[in-house]
Coordinates of N, CA and C in Angstrom, one line a residue:
M217 N 15.8 55.0 -33.6 CA 17.1 55.4 -33.9 C 18.1 54.3 -33.5
F218 N 17.9 53.7 -32.3 CA 18.9 52.7 -31.8 C 18.6 51.3 -32.4
A219 N 17.3 51.1 -32.8 CA 16.9 49.8 -33.3 C 16.8 49.9 -34.8
T220 N 17.4 48.9 -35.5 CA 17.3 48.8 -36.9 C 16.2 47.9 -37.3
P221 N 15.5 48.1 -38.3 CA 14.4 47.2 -38.7 C 15.0 45.9 -39.3
A222 N 14.4 44.8 -38.9 CA 14.9 43.5 -39.3 C 13.9 43.0 -40.4
F223 N 14.4 42.5 -41.5 CA 13.6 42.0 -42.6 C 13.9 40.5 -42.7
A224 N 12.8 39.8 -42.9 CA 12.9 38.3 -43.1 C 13.4 38.1 -44.5
Q225 N 14.4 37.4 -44.7 CA 14.9 37.2 -46.0 C 14.1 36.1 -46.8
T226 N 13.5 35.2 -46.1 CA 12.7 34.2 -46.8 C 11.2 34.3 -46.5
A227 N 10.7 35.4 -46.5 CA 9.3 35.6 -46.2 C 8.4 35.0 -47.2
G228 N 8.7 34.9 -48.4 CA 7.8 34.4 -49.5 C 8.0 32.9 -49.6
A229 N 8.9 32.2 -49.0 CA 9.2 30.8 -49.2 C 8.1 29.9 -48.5
A230 N 7.4 30.4 -47.5 CA 6.4 29.6 -46.9 C 5.2 29.3 -47.7
A231 N 5.0 30.1 -48.8 CA 3.8 29.9 -49.6 C 3.9 28.7 -50.5
G232 N 5.1 28.2 -50.8 CA 5.3 27.1 -51.8 C 5.0 25.8 -51.2
P233 N 5.1 24.7 -52.0 CA 4.8 23.4 -51.5 C 5.8 22.9 -50.5
D234 N 7.1 23.4 -50.6 CA 8.1 23.0 -49.6 C 7.8 23.6 -48.3
G235 N 7.2 24.8 -48.3 CA 6.9 25.5 -47.0 C 5.8 24.7 -46.3
F236 N 4.8 24.2 -47.0 CA 3.7 23.5 -46.4 C 4.2 22.2 -45.8
L237 N 5.1 21.5 -46.5 CA 5.7 20.2 -46.0 C 6.5 20.5 -44.7
A238 N 7.2 21.6 -44.7 CA 8.0 22.0 -43.5 C 7.1 22.3 -42.3
M239 N 6.0 22.9 -42.6 CA 5.0 23.2 -41.5 C 4.4 22.0 -41.0
I240 N 4.1 21.0 -41.8 CA 3.6 19.7 -41.4 C 4.6 19.0 -40.5
I241 N 5.8 19.0 -41.0 CA 6.9 18.3 -40.2 C 7.1 19.0 -38.9
Q242 N 7.0 20.3 -38.8 CA 7.2 21.0 -37.6 C 6.1 20.7 -36.6
F243 N 4.8 20.5 -37.0 CA 3.7 20.3 -36.1 C 3.5 18.8 -35.8
A244 N 4.2 17.9 -36.5 CA 4.0 16.4 -36.3 C 4.4 16.0 -34.9
P245 N 5.5 16.4 -34.3 CA 5.7 16.0 -32.9 C 4.7 16.5 -31.9
L246 N 4.1 17.7 -32.1 CA 3.1 18.2 -31.2 C 1.8 17.3 -31.3
L247 N 1.5 17.0 -32.6 CA 0.3 16.1 -32.8 C 0.6 14.7 -32.2
L248 N 1.7 14.2 -32.3 CA 2.1 12.9 -31.7 C 1.9 12.9 -30.2
V249 N 2.4 14.0 -29.6 CA 2.2 14.1 -28.1 C 0.8 14.1 -27.7
F250 N -0.1 14.8 -28.4 CA -1.5 14.8 -28.1 C -2.1 13.4 -28.3
V251 N -1.7 12.7 -29.3 CA -2.3 11.3 -29.6 C -1.8 10.4 -28.4
V252 N -0.6 10.4 -28.1 CA -0.1 9.6 -27.0 C -0.8 10.0 -25.7
F253 N -1.0 11.3 -25.4 CA -1.6 11.7 -24.2 C -3.1 11.2 -24.1
Y254 N -3.8 11.2 -25.3 CA -5.1 10.7 -25.3 C -5.2 9.2 -25.0
F255 N -4.3 8.4 -25.6 CA -4.4 6.9 -25.5 C -3.8 6.5 -24.1
L256 N -2.9 7.2 -23.5 CA -2.3 6.7 -22.3 C -3.0 7.3 -21.0
I257 N -3.6 8.5 -21.2 CA -4.2 9.1 -20.0 C -5.7 9.3 -20.1
L258 N -6.2 9.9 -21.1 CA -7.6 10.2 -21.2 C -8.5 9.0 -21.4
R259 N -8.2 8.1 -22.3 CA -9.1 6.9 -22.5 C -9.2 6.0 -21.3
P260 N -8.0 5.6 -20.6 CA -8.2 4.8 -19.4 C -9.0 5.5 -18.3
Q261 N -8.8 6.8 -18.2 CA -9.5 7.6 -17.1 C -11.0 7.6 -17.4
Q262 N -11.4 7.7 -18.7 CA -12.8 7.7 -19.1 C -13.4 6.3 -18.8
K263 N -12.6 5.3 -19.1 CA -13.1 3.9 -18.9 C -13.4 3.6 -17.4
R264 N -12.4 4.1 -16.6 CA -12.6 3.9 -15.1 C -13.8 4.7 -14.6
A265 N -14.1 5.9 -15.1 CA -15.2 6.7 -14.7 C -16.5 6.0 -15.2
R266 N -16.6 5.4 -16.4 CA -17.8 4.7 -16.8 C -18.0 3.5 -16.0
D267 N -17.0 2.7 -15.6 CA -17.1 1.5 -14.8 C -17.6 1.9 -13.4
Q268 N -17.0 2.9 -12.8 CA -17.4 3.4 -11.5 C -18.9 3.8 -11.5
A269 N -19.3 4.6 -12.5 CA -20.7 5.0 -12.6 C -21.6 3.8 -12.7
A270 N -21.3 2.8 -13.5 CA -22.1 1.6 -13.7 C -22.2 0.8 -12.4
T271 N -21.1 0.8 -11.6 CA -21.1 0.0 -10.4 C -22.0 0.8 -9.4
I272 N -21.9 2.1 -9.3 CA -22.7 2.8 -8.3 C -24.2 2.8 -8.7
G273 N -24.4 2.8 -10.0 CA -25.8 2.7 -10.5 C -26.5 1.4 -10.2
A274 N -25.7 0.3 -10.1 CA -26.2 -1.0 -9.8 C -26.2 -1.4 -8.4
V275 N -25.9 -0.5 -7.4 CA -25.9 -0.8 -6.0 C -27.3 -1.3 -5.6
K276 N -27.3 -2.3 -4.7 CA -28.6 -2.9 -4.3 C -28.5 -3.2 -2.8
K277 N -29.6 -3.5 -2.2 CA -29.7 -3.8 -0.8 C -28.8 -5.0 -0.5
G278 N -28.0 -4.9 0.6 CA -27.1 -6.0 1.0 C -25.7 -5.9 0.6
D279 N -25.4 -4.9 -0.4 CA -24.1 -4.7 -0.8 C -23.3 -4.0 0.3
S280 N -22.0 -4.3 0.3 CA -21.1 -3.6 1.2 C -20.5 -2.4 0.4
V281 N -20.4 -1.3 1.1 CA -20.0 -0.1 0.4 C -18.9 0.7 1.2
V282 N -18.1 1.4 0.5 CA -17.1 2.3 1.1 C -17.4 3.7 0.5
T283 N -17.6 4.7 1.4 CA -17.9 6.0 0.9 C -16.5 6.7 0.6
A284 N -16.6 7.9 0.0 CA -15.4 8.6 -0.3 C -14.7 9.1 1.0
G285 N -15.5 9.2 2.1 CA -14.9 9.6 3.3 C -14.3 8.5 4.1
G286 N -14.4 7.3 3.6 CA -13.9 6.1 4.3 C -14.8 5.4 5.2
V287 N -16.1 5.6 5.2 CA -17.0 5.0 6.0 C -17.4 3.6 5.4
L288 N -17.3 2.6 6.1 CA -17.7 1.2 5.6 C -19.1 0.9 6.2
G289 N -19.9 0.2 5.3 CA -21.2 -0.2 5.8 C -21.9 -1.1 4.8
K290 N -23.1 -1.5 5.2 CA -23.9 -2.4 4.4 C -25.2 -1.6 4.0
V291 N -25.5 -1.7 2.7 CA -26.7 -1.0 2.2 C -28.0 -1.6 2.7
T292 N -28.9 -0.8 3.2 CA -30.2 -1.3 3.7 C -31.3 -0.8 2.9
K293 N -31.2 0.3 2.2 CA -32.2 0.9 1.4 C -31.6 1.7 0.3
V294 N -32.1 1.5 -1.0 CA -31.6 2.3 -2.1 C -32.8 3.2 -2.7
E295 N -32.5 4.4 -2.9 CA -33.4 5.4 -3.5 C -32.8 5.9 -4.7
D296 N -33.4 6.9 -5.4 CA -32.9 7.4 -6.6 C -31.5 8.0 -6.5
A297 N -31.3 8.9 -5.6 CA -30.0 9.6 -5.5 C -29.3 9.3 -4.2
T298 N -29.9 8.6 -3.2 CA -29.3 8.4 -2.0 C -29.4 6.9 -1.6
V299 N -28.5 6.5 -0.7 CA -28.5 5.1 -0.2 C -28.5 5.2 1.3
E300 N -29.2 4.3 2.0 CA -29.1 4.2 3.4 C -28.2 3.1 3.8
V301 N -27.1 3.4 4.6 CA -26.1 2.5 4.9 C -26.0 2.3 6.4
E302 N -26.0 1.0 6.8 CA -25.9 0.6 8.2 C -24.4 0.5 8.5
I303 N -23.9 1.4 9.4 CA -22.5 1.4 9.7 C -22.2 0.7 11.0
A304 N -23.2 0.4 11.8 CA -23.1 -0.4 13.0 C -24.5 -0.9 13.3
P305 N -24.6 -1.9 14.2 CA -25.9 -2.4 14.5 C -26.8 -1.2 15.0
S306 N -27.9 -1.1 14.3 CA -29.0 -0.1 14.5 C -28.5 1.3 14.3
I307 N -27.4 1.6 13.6 CA -27.0 2.9 13.3 C -27.0 3.0 11.7
K308 N -27.9 3.8 11.2 CA -28.0 4.0 9.7 C -27.8 5.4 9.3
I309 N -27.1 5.6 8.2 CA -26.9 7.0 7.7 C -27.3 7.0 6.2
R310 N -27.7 8.2 5.8 CA -28.1 8.3 4.4 C -26.9 8.9 3.7
V311 N -26.5 8.4 2.5 CA -25.3 8.8 1.8 C -25.8 9.0 0.3
V312 N -25.2 10.1 -0.2 CA -25.5 10.4 -1.6 C -24.8 9.3 -2.5
K313 N -25.4 8.8 -3.5 CA -24.8 7.7 -4.3 C -23.5 8.1 -4.9
S314 N -23.4 9.3 -5.4 CA -22.2 9.7 -6.1 C -21.0 9.8 -5.1
T315 N -21.2 9.7 -3.8 CA -20.0 9.7 -2.9 C -19.5 8.3 -2.6
L316 N -20.1 7.3 -3.2 CA -19.7 5.9 -2.9 C -18.4 5.7 -3.7
A317 N -17.4 5.2 -3.0 CA -16.1 5.0 -3.7 C -15.9 3.5 -4.1
D318 N -16.5 2.6 -3.4 CA -16.4 1.2 -3.8 C -17.6 0.4 -3.4
V319 N -18.0 -0.5 -4.2 CA -19.2 -1.4 -3.9 C -18.8 -2.8 -4.0
T320 N -19.0 -3.6 -3.0 CA -18.7 -5.0 -3.0 C -20.0 -5.8 -3.0
P321 N -20.3 -6.6 -4.0 CA -21.6 -7.3 -4.0 C -21.8 -8.2 -2.8
L322 N -23.1 -8.5 -2.6 CA -23.5 -9.4 -1.5 C -22.9 -10.8 -1.7
G323 N -22.3 -11.3 -0.6 CA -21.8 -12.7 -0.7 C -20.4 -12.8 -1.3
S324 N -19.7 -11.7 -1.6 CA -18.4 -11.8 -2.1 C -17.4 -12.1 -1.1
K325 N -16.2 -12.7 -1.5 CA -15.2 -13.1 -0.6 C -14.4 -11.9 -0.1
P326 N -14.1 -11.8 1.2 CA -13.3 -10.7 1.7 C -11.9 -10.7 1.1
A327 N -11.3 -9.6 1.1 CA -10.0 -9.4 0.5 C -8.9 -10.2 1.2
N328 N -9.0 -10.4 2.5 CA -7.9 -11.1 3.3 C -8.1 -12.6 3.4
D329 N -9.1 -13.2 2.8 CA -9.3 -14.6 2.9 C -8.8 -15.3 1.6

């Protein structure tokens, strides 16, 4: 009783070719945002993840590593899923490979030299 029904005056106009073009123009900015999001955020992140996985997969005895927890050490033994890291003379710990944050190859130059 208090609300009156509202009728759309141009309800049939969306079916024509002009309505389809208007719909495409309306969704174009949204599509553009998704394309930009993919190229600026998703692709670089996927590339970094692939590079990190390749680096961790290629870890070998003698490499210097940093774990995700910030522990620095030298690899003494490599197994399928774990790595044995010497963090001090005669102190060795076993670390899961996926928790390695950085791998520096044997014989590489230190960052501060």
